[in-house]
XYZ file of N, CA, C and O in Angstrom:
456
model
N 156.588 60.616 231.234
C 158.017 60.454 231.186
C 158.555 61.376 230.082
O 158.310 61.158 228.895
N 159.310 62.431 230.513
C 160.096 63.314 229.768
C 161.509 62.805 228.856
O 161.604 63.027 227.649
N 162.410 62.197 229.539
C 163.936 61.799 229.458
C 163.675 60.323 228.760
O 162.770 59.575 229.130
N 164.731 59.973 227.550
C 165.078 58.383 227.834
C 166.111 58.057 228.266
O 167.107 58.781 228.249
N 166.058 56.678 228.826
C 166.286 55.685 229.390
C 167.914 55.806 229.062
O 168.136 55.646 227.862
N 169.313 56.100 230.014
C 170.182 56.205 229.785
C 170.813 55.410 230.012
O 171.313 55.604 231.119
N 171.480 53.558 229.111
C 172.027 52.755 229.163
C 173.031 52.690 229.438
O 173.458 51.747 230.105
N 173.941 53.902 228.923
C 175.572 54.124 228.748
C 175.838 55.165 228.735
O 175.045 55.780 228.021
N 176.724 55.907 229.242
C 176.897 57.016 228.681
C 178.991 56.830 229.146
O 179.571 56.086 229.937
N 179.533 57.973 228.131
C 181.061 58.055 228.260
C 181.317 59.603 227.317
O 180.883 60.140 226.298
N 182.459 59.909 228.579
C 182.986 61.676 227.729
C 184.290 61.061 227.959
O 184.924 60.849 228.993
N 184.531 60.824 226.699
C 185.841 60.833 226.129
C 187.434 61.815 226.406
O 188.640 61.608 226.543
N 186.621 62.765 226.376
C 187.804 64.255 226.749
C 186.369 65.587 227.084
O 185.140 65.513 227.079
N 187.152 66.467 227.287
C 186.111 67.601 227.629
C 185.367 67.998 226.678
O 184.452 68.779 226.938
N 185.662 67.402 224.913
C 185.019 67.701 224.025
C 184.107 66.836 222.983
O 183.465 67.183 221.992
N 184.325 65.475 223.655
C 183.466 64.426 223.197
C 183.110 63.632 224.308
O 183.783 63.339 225.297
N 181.402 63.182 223.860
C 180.260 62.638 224.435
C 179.799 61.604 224.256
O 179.286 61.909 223.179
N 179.401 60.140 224.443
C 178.265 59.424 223.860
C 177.697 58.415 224.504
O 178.293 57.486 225.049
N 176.235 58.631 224.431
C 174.913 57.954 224.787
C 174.466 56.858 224.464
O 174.142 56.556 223.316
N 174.379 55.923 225.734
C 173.355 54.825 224.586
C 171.914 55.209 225.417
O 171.817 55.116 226.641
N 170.770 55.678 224.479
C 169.575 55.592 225.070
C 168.864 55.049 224.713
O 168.958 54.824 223.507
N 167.846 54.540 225.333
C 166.430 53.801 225.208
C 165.262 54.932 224.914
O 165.080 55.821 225.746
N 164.288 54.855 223.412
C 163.263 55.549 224.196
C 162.218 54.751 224.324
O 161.775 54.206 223.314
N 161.648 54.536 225.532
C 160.719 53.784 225.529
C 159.708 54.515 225.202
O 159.881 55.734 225.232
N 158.285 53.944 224.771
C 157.402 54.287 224.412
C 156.198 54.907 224.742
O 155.121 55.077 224.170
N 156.799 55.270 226.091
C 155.973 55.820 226.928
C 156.174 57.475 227.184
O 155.377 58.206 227.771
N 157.334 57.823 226.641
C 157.352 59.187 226.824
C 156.528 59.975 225.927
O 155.875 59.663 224.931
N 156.771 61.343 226.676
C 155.444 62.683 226.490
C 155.912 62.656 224.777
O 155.075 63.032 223.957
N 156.892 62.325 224.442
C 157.090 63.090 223.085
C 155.979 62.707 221.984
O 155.244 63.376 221.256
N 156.180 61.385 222.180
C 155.519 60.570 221.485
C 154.079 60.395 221.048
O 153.447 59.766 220.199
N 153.871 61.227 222.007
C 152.015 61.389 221.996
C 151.405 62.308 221.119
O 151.571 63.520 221.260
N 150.771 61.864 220.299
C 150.343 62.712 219.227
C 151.509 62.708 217.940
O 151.177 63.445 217.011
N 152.183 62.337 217.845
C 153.163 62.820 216.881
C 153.837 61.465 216.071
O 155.035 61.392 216.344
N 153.446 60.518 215.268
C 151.689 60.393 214.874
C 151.151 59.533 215.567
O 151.767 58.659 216.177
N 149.831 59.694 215.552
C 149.201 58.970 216.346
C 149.030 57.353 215.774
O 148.822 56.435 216.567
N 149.108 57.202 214.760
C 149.251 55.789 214.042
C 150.465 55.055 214.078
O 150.499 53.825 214.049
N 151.687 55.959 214.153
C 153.089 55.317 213.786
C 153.815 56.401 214.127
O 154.371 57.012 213.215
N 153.975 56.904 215.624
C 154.790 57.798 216.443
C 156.626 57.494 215.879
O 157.125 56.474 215.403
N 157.086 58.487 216.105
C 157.994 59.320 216.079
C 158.586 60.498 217.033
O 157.914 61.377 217.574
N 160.174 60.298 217.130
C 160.745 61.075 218.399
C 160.368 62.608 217.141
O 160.449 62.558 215.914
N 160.031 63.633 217.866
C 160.251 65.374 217.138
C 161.330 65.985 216.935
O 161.854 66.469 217.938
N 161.901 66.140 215.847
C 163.038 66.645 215.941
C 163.496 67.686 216.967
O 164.564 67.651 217.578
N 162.819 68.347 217.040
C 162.870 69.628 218.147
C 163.266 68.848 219.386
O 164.162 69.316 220.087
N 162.663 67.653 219.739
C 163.158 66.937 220.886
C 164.470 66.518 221.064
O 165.022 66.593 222.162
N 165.152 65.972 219.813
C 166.309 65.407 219.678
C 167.037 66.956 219.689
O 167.903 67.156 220.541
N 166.830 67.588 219.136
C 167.821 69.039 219.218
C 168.031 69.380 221.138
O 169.009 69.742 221.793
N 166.928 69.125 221.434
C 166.535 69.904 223.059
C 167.210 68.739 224.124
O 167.463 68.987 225.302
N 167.425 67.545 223.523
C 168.482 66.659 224.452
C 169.637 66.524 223.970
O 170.465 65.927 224.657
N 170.087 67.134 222.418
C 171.970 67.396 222.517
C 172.114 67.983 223.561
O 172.459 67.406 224.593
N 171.839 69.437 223.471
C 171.867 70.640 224.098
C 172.239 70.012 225.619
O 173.350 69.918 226.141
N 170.729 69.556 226.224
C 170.966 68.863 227.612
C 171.938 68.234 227.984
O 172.434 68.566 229.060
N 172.559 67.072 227.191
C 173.565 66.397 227.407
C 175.152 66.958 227.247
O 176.170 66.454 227.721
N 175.019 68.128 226.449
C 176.137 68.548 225.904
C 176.243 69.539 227.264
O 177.387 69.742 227.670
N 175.450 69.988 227.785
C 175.715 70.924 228.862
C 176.363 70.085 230.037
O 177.408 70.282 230.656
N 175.208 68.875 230.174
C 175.757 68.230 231.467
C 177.022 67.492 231.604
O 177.696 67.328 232.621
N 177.286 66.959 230.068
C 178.451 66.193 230.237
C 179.376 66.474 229.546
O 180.271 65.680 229.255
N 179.294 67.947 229.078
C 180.754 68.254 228.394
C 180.747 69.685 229.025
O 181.550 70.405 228.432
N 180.223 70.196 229.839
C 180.223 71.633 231.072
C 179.749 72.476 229.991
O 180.335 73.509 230.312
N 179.240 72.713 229.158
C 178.862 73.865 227.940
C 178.350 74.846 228.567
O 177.210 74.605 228.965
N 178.704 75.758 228.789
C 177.833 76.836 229.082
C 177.250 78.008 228.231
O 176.531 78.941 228.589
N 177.686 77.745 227.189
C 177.476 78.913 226.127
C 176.080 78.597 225.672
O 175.843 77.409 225.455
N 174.988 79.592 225.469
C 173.146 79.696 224.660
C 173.600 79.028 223.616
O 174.736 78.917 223.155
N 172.359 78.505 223.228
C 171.845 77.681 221.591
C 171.588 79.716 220.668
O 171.100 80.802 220.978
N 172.208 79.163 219.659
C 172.646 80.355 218.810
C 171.506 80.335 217.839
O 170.615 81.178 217.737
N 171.715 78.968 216.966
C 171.026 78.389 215.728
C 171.888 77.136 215.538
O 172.851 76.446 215.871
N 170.657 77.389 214.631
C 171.379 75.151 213.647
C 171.807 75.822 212.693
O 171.144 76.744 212.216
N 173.491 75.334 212.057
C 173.636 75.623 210.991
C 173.073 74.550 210.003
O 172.324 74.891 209.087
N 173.482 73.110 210.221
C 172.717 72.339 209.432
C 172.305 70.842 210.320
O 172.909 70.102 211.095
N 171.246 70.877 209.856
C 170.446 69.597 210.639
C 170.056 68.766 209.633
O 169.447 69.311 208.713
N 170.287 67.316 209.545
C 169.650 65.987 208.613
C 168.555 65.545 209.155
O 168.445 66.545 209.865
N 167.681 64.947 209.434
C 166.721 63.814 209.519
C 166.739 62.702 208.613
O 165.857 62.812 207.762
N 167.500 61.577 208.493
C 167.122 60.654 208.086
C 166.538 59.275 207.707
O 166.310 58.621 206.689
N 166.407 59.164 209.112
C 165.775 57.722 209.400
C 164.675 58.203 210.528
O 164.880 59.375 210.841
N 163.577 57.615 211.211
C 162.576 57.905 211.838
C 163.156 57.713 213.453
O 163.791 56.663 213.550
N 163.079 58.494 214.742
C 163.488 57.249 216.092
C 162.108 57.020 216.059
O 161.121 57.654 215.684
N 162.353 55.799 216.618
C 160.840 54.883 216.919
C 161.196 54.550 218.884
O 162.188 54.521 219.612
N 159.485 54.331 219.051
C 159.529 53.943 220.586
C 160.217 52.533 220.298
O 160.255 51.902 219.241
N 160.868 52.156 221.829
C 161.798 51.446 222.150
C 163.085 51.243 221.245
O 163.765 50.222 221.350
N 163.377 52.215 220.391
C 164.821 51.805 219.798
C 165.961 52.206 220.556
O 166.114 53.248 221.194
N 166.660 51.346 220.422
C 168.356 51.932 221.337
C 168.880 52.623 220.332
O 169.157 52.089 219.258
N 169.140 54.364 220.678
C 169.942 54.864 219.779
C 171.177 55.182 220.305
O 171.173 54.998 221.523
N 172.318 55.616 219.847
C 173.391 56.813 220.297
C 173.909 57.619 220.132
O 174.711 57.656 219.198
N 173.729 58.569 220.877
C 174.068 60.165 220.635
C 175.532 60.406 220.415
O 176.393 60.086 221.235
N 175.677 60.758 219.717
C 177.521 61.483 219.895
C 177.348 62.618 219.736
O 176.734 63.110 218.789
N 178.017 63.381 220.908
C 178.766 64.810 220.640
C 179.990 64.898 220.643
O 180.884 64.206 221.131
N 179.952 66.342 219.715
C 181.454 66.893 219.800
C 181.471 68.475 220.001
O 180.815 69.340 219.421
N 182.143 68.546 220.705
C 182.089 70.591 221.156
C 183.493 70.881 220.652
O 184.617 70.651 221.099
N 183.005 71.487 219.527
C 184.792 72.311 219.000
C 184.259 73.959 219.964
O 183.246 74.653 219.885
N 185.052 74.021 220.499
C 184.550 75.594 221.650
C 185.619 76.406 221.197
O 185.784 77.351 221.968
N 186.519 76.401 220.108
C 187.149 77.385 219.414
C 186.320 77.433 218.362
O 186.895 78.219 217.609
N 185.342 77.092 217.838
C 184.253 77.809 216.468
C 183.655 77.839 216.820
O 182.877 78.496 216.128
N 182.878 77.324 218.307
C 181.217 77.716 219.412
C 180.232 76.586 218.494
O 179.085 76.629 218.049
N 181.269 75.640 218.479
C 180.032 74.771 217.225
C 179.853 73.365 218.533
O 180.490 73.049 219.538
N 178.439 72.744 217.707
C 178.358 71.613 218.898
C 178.365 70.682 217.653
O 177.825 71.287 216.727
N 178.780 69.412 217.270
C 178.242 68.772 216.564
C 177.711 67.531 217.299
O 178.087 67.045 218.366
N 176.307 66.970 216.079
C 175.879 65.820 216.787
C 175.223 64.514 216.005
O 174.531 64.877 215.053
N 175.274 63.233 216.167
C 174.682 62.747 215.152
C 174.159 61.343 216.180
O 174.912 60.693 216.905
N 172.672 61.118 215.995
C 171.711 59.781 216.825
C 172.548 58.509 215.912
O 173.162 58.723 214.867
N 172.454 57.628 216.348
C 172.823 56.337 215.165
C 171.984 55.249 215.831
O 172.149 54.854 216.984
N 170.935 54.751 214.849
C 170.651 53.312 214.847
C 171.391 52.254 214.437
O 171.480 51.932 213.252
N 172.060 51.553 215.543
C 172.846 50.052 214.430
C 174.260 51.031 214.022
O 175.074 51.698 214.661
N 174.055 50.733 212.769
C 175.178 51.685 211.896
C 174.616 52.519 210.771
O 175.080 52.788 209.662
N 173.344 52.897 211.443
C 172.542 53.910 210.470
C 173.027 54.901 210.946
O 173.644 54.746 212.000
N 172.919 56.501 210.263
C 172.797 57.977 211.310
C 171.433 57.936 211.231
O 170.953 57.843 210.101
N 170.642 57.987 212.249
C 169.134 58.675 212.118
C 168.885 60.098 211.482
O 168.162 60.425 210.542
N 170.033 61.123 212.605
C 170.045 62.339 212.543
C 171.348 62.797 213.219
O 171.996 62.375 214.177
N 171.502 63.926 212.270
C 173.042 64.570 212.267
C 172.822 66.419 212.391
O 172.073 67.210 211.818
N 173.579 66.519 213.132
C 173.703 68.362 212.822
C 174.348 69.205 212.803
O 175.316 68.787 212.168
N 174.592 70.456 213.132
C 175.605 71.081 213.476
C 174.966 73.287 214.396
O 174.442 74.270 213.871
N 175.483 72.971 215.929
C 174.853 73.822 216.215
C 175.941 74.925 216.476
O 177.100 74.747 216.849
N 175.261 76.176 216.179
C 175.994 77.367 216.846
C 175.611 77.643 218.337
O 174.550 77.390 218.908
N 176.816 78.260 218.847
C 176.102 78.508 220.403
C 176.390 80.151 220.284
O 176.292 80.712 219.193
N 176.734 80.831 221.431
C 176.559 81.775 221.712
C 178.174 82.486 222.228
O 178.443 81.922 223.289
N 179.176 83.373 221.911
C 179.990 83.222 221.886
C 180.019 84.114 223.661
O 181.081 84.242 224.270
């Protein structure tokens, strides 16, 4: 299993997004990464803004770079997180931040491709 589990999802306007997902514990990410006390990869969480931001806010513009990315809390298998995006498409910026509860897990800010 590649994808998690999509509980909710709502686009607000053409420039905001948000997710409630499940990851269950069964996806590919998870394997190996650690093997004692797994963790989603950041690279993963970057590679499903992107996805979601394309599908549900029409993005068509390339991943540029990260200007700045947080990690602060761990995703763990089976936590419900939620994604928010925001596409300002007059600065080509995506922003995004996971939230546990009323934690941020992880927050960022991407360039696309003009």
């Amino acid at each position: 299993m590649m994808q998690p589990e999509v509980l909710q999802q709502q686009v607000s306007d053409a420039t905001h997004a948000s997710l409630l997902l499940r990851l269950p514990a069964e996806l590919f990410w998870f394997r190996g990464h650690f093997p004692e006390h797994p963790i989603l990869p950041g690279v993963t969480q970057l590679n499903w803004v992107m996805q979601y931001a394309r599908q549900l806010l029409a993005i068509e513009a390339g991943f540029k770079g990260i200007e700045v990315v947080k990690f602060q809390q761990p995703l763990l298998p089976e936590q419900s997180v939620l994604l928010q995006l925001e596409w300002q498409p007059a600065r080509h910026k995506l922003l995004f931040s996971y939230r546990v509860g009323e934690a941020t897990a992880s927050s960022g800010k991407i360039s696309l491709c003009q």
